[in-house]
Each structure stands twice: as structure tokens, then as C-alpha cells.
PDB file of C-alpha atoms and ligand atoms in Angstrom:
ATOM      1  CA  UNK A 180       0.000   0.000   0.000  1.00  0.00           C
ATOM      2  CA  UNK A 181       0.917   3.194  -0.767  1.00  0.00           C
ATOM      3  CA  UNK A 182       0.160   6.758   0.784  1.00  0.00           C
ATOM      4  CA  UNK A 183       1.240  10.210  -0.725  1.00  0.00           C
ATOM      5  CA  UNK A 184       1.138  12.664   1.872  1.00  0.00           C
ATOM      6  CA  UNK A 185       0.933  16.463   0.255  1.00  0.00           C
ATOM      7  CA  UNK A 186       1.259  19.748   1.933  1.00  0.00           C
ATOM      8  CA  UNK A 187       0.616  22.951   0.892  1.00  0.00           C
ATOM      9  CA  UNK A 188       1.650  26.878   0.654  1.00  0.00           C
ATOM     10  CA  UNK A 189       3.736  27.934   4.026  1.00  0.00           C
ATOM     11  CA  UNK A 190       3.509  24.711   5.566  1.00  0.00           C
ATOM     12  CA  UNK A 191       7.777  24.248   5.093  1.00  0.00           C
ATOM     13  CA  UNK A 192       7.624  27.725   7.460  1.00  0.00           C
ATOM     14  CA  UNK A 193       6.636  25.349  10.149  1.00  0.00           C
ATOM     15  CA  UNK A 194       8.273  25.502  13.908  1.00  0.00           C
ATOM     16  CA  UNK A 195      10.365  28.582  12.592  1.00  0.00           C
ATOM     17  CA  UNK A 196       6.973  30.894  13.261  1.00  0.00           C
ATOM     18  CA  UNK A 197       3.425  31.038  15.211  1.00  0.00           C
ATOM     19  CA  UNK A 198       4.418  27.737  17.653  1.00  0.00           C
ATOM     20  CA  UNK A 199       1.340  28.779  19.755  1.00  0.00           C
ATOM     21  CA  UNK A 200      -0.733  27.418  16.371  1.00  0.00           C
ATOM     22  CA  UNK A 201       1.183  24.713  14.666  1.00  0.00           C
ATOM     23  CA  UNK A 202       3.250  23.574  17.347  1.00  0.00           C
ATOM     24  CA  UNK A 203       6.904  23.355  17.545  1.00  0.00           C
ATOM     25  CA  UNK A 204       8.027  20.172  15.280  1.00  0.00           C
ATOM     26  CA  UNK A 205       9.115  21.188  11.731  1.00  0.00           C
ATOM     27  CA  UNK A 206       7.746  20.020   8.898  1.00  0.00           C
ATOM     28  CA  UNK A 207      11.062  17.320   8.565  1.00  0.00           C
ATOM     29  CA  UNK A 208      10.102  16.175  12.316  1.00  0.00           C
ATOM     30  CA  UNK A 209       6.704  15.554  11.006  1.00  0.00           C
ATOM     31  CA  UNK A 210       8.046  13.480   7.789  1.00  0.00           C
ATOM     32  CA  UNK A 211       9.742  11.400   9.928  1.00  0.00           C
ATOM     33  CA  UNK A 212       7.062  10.676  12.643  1.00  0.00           C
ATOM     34  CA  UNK A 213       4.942   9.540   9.835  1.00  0.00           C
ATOM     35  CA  UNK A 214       7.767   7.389   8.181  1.00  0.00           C
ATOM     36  CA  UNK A 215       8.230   5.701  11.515  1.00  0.00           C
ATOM     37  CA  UNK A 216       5.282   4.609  12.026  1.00  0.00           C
ATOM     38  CA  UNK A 217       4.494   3.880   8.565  1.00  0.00           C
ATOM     39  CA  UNK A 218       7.075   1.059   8.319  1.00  0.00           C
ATOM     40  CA  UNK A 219       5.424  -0.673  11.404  1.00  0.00           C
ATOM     41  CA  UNK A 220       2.505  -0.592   9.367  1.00  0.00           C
ATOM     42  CA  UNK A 221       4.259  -1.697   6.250  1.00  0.00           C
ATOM     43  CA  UNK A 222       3.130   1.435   4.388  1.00  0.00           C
ATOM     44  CA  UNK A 223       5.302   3.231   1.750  1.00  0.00           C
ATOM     45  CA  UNK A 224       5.093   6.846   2.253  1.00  0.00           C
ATOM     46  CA  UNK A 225       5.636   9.711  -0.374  1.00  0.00           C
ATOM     47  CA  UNK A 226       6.022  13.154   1.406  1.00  0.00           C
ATOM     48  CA  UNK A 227       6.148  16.682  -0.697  1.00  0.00           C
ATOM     49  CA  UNK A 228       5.921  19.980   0.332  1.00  0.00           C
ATOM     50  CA  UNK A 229       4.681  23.015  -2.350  1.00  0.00           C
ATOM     51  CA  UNK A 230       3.816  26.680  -2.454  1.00  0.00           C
ATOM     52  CA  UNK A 231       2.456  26.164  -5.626  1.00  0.00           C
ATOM     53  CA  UNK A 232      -1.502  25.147  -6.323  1.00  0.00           C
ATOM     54  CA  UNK A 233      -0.170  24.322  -9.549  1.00  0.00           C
ATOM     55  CA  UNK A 234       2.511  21.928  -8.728  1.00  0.00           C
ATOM     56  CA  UNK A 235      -0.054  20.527  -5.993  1.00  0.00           C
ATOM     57  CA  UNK A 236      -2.883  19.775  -8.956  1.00  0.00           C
ATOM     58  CA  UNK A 237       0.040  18.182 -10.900  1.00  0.00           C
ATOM     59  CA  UNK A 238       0.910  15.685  -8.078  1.00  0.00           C
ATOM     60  CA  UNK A 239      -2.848  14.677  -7.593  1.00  0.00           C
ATOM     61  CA  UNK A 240      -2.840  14.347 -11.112  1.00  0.00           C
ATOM     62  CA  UNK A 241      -0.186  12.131 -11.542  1.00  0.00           C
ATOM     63  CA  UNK A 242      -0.746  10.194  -8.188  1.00  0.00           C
ATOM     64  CA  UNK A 243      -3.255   8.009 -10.392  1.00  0.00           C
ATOM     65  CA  UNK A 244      -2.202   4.158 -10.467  1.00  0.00           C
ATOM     66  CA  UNK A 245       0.682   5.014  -8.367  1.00  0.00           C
ATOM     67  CA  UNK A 246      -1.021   5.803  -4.863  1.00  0.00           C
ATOM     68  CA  UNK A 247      -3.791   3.851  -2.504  1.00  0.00           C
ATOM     69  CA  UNK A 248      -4.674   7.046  -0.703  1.00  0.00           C
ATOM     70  CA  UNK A 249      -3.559  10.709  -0.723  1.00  0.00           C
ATOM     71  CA  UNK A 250      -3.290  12.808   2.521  1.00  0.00           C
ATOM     72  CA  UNK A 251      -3.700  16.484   1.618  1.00  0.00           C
ATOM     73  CA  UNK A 252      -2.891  19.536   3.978  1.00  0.00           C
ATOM     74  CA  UNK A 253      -3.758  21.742   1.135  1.00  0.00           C
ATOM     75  CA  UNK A 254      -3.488  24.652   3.942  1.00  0.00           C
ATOM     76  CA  UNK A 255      -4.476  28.307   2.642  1.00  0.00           C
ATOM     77  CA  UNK A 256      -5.251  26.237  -0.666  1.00  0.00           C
ATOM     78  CA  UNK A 257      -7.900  24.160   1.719  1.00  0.00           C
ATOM     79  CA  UNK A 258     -10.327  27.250   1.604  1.00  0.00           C
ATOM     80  CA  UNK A 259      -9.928  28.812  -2.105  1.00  0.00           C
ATOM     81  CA  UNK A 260      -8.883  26.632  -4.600  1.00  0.00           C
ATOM     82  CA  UNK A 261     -11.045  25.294  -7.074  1.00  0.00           C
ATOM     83  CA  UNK A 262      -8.316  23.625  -9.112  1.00  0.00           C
ATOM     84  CA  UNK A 263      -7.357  21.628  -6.196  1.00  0.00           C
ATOM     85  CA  UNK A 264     -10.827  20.362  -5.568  1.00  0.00           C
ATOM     86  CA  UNK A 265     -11.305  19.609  -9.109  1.00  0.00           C
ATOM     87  CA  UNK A 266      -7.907  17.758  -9.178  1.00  0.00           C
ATOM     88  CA  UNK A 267      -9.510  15.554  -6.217  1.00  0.00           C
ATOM     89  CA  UNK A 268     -12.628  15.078  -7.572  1.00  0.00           C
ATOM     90  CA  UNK A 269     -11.121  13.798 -10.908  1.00  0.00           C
ATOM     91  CA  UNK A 270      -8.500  11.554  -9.789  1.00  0.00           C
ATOM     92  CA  UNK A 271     -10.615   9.280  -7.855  1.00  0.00           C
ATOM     93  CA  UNK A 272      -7.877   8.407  -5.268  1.00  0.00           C
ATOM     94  CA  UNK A 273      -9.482   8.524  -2.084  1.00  0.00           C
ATOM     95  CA  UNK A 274      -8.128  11.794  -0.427  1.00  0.00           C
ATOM     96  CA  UNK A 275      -7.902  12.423   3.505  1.00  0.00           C
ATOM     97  CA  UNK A 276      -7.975  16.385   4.183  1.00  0.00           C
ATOM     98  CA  UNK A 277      -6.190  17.023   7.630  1.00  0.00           C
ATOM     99  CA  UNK A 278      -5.093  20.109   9.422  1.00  0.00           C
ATOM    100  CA  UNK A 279      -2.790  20.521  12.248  1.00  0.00           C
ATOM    101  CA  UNK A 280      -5.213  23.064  13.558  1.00  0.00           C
ATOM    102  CA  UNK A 281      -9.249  22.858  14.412  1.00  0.00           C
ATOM    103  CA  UNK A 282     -10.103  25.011  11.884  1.00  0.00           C
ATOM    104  CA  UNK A 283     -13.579  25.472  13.102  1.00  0.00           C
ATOM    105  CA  UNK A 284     -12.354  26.903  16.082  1.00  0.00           C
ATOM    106  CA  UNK A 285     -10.356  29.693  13.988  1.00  0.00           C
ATOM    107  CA  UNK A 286     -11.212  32.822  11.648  1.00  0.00           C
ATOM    108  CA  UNK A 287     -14.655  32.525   9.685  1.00  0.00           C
ATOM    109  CA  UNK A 288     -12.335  32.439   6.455  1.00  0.00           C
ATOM    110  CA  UNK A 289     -11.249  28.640   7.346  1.00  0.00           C
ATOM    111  CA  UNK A 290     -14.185  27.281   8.456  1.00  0.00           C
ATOM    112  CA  UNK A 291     -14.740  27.058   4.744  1.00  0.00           C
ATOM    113  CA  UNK A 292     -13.335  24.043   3.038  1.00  0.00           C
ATOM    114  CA  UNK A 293     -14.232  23.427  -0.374  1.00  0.00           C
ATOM    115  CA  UNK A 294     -12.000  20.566  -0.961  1.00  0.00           C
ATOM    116  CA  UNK A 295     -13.970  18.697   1.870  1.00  0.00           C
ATOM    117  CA  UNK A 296     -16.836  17.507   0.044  1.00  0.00           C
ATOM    118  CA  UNK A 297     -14.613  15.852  -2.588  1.00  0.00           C
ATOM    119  CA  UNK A 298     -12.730  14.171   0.473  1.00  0.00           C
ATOM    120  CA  UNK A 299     -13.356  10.758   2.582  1.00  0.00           C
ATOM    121  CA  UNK A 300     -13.194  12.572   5.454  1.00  0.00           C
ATOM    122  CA  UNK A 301     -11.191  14.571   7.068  1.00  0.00           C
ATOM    123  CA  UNK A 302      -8.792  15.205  10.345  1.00  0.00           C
ATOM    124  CA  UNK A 303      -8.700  18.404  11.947  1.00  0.00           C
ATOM    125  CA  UNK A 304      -6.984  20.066  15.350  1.00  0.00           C
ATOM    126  CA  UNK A 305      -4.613  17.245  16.908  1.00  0.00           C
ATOM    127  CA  UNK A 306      -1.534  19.121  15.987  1.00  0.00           C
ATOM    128  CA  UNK A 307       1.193  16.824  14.623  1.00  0.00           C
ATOM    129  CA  UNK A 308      -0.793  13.763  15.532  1.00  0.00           C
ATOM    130  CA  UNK A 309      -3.268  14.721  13.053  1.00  0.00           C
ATOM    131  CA  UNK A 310      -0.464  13.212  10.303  1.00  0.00           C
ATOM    132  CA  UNK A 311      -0.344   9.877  12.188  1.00  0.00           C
ATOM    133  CA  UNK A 312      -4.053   9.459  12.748  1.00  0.00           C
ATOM    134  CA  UNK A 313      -4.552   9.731   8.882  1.00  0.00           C
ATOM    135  CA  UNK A 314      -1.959   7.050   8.541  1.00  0.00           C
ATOM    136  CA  UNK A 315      -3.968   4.974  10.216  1.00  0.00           C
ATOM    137  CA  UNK A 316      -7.225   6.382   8.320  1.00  0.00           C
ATOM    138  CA  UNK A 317      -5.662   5.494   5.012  1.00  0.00           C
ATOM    139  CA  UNK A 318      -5.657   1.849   6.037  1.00  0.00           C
ATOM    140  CA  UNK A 319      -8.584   1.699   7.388  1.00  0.00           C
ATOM    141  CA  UNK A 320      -9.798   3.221   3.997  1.00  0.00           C
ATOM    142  CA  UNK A 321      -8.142   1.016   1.917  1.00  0.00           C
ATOM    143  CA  UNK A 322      -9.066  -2.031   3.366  1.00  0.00           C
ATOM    144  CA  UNK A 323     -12.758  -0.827   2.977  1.00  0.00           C
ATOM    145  CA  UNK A 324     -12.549   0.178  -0.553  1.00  0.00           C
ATOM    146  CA  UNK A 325     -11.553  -4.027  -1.443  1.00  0.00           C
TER     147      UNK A 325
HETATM  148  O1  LIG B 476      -4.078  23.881  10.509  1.00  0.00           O
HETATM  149  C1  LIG B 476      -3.601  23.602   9.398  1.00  0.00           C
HETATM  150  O2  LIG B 476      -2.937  22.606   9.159  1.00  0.00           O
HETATM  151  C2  LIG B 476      -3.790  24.610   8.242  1.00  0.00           C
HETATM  152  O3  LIG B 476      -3.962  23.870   7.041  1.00  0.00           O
HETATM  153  C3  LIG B 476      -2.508  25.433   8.193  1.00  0.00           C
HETATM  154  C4  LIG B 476      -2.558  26.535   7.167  1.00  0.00           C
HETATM  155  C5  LIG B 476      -3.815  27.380   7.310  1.00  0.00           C
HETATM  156  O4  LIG B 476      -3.882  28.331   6.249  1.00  0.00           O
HETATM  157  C6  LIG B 476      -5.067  26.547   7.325  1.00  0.00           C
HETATM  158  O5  LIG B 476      -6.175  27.402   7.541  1.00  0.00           O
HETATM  159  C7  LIG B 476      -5.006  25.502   8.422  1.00  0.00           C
HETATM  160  C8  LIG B 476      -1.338  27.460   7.312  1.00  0.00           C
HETATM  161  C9  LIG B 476      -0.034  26.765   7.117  1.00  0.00           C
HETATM  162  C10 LIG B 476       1.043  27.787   7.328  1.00  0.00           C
HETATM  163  O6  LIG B 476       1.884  27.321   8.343  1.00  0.00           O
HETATM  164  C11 LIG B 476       2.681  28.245   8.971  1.00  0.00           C
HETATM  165  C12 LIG B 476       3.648  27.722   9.788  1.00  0.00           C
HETATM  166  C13 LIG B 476       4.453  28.555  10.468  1.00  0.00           C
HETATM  167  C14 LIG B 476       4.325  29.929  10.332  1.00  0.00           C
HETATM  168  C15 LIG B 476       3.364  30.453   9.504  1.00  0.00           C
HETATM  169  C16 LIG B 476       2.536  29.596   8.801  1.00  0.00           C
END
């Protein structure tokens, strides 16, 4: 099984800036969290990092026939982009959304996401954790989908 883990705009700025939001674990710290735990679970793991909704639609794009599940921190991207959702929507890859942050508990801007209804669900507010929990999702949704 495979798992492609993508992040979006700003997200590579992370423990460098606003710890009392996102924590204090860098984006690298993150990775290799997931990677841990992902070869206990014999899961191969793909992890990218873009500021660029364009490079972001070309990964979804291309993860066809080459990834099980995608996990998508689209972050800014999670409440304005169209493309993205599309992207999602077309691929037919079931995608995880996840934030680090509850972002119902935040600005009225991001309690928008219009990538969710494209999504199989979605992860929201456990900080760092909110990576390894949709590990675990994306094998729980894989086995379902046989
Ligand atoms: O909570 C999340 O994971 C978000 O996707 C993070 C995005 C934000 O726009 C979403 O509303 C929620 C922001 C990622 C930017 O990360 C930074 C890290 C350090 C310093 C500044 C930004």
C-alpha cells in the first residue's frame, strides 16, 4: 500500500513561526514521525511539500495508479482553490484532508473548506498527531474500498 502525503503553501515555514498554532516540530520532524510509524505498518510513504496550487494539482494528477490514498494539507489552498478540488474530484484516489489546527475553532475564512466535500473525510486540530491518525485512516480506507 501506498500513501502520498501532500502539503501545501507555508507549511515548510513550520516551527520557525506562530508555535502557539502549529506547534513546535518542523515540517522534517513531522516526515519522519509519519515514516516511523508507517514502516510498522508496512506502508510506503511519499512526502512533498509546495507553495504552488499548480505543482499541488500536478501531483494529484499524476498520483493516479501510483497511490492507494492521498493525505492532503492543502493549507491556505484548503479554503480557495477550485483547481485543487477539481484535481480531487477527478483523480478518484481517495483523499484524507487534515489540518494541524481545528479550523472550526479559527477565523470565519477557514471554516470554509471546499476541498472537503470531494474528500473521505477529514482530520482536523490534533496538531502533529493529526499526520499519524490519517496514517492509520488510510488503512482503514483502503481495506474498505476491497
Ligand atoms: O491547521 C492547518 O494545518 C492549516 O492547514 C494550516 C494553514 C492554514 O492556512 C489553514 O487554515 C489551516 C497554514 C499553514 C502555514 O503554516 C505556517 C507555519 C508557520 C508559520 C506560519 C505559517
Amino acid at each position: 500500500m501506498k500513501v502520498l502525503f501532500l502539503n501545501g503553501p507555508n507549511l515548510n515555514l513550520l516551527g520557525q513561526r506562530e508555535p502557539e498554532v502549529y506547534g513546535r516540530e518542523t515540517l522534517a520532524d513531522i516526515e519522519a514521525s509519519v515514516r516511523k510509524r508507517a514502516s510498522d505498518l508496512k506502508v510506503k510513504v511519499d512526502f512533498r511539500q509546495s507553495n504552488l496550487e499548480g505543482e499541488l494539482v500536478d501531483w494529484i494528477q499524476h498520483a493516479r495508479g501510483q497511490f492507494d490514498v492521498i493525505v492532503l494539507n492543502a493549507a491556505a489552498y484548503t479554503h480557495t482553490s477550485v483547481a485543487i478540488r477539481d484535481a480531487i474530484a477527478a483523480v478518484s484516489i481517495p483523499t484524507i484532508e487534515i489540518h494541524l489546527s481545528n479550523i472550526y475553532a479559527r477565523e470565519k475564512f477557514r471554516q470554509r473548506s471546499l476541498i472537503a466535500p470531494v474528500c473521505c473525510g477529514q482530520i482536523s486540530g490534533f496538531g502533529q498527531k493529526s499526520y499519524l491518525l490519517a496514517l492509520e485512516a488510510s488503512v482503514y480506507v483502503n481495506v474498505s474500498k476491497k
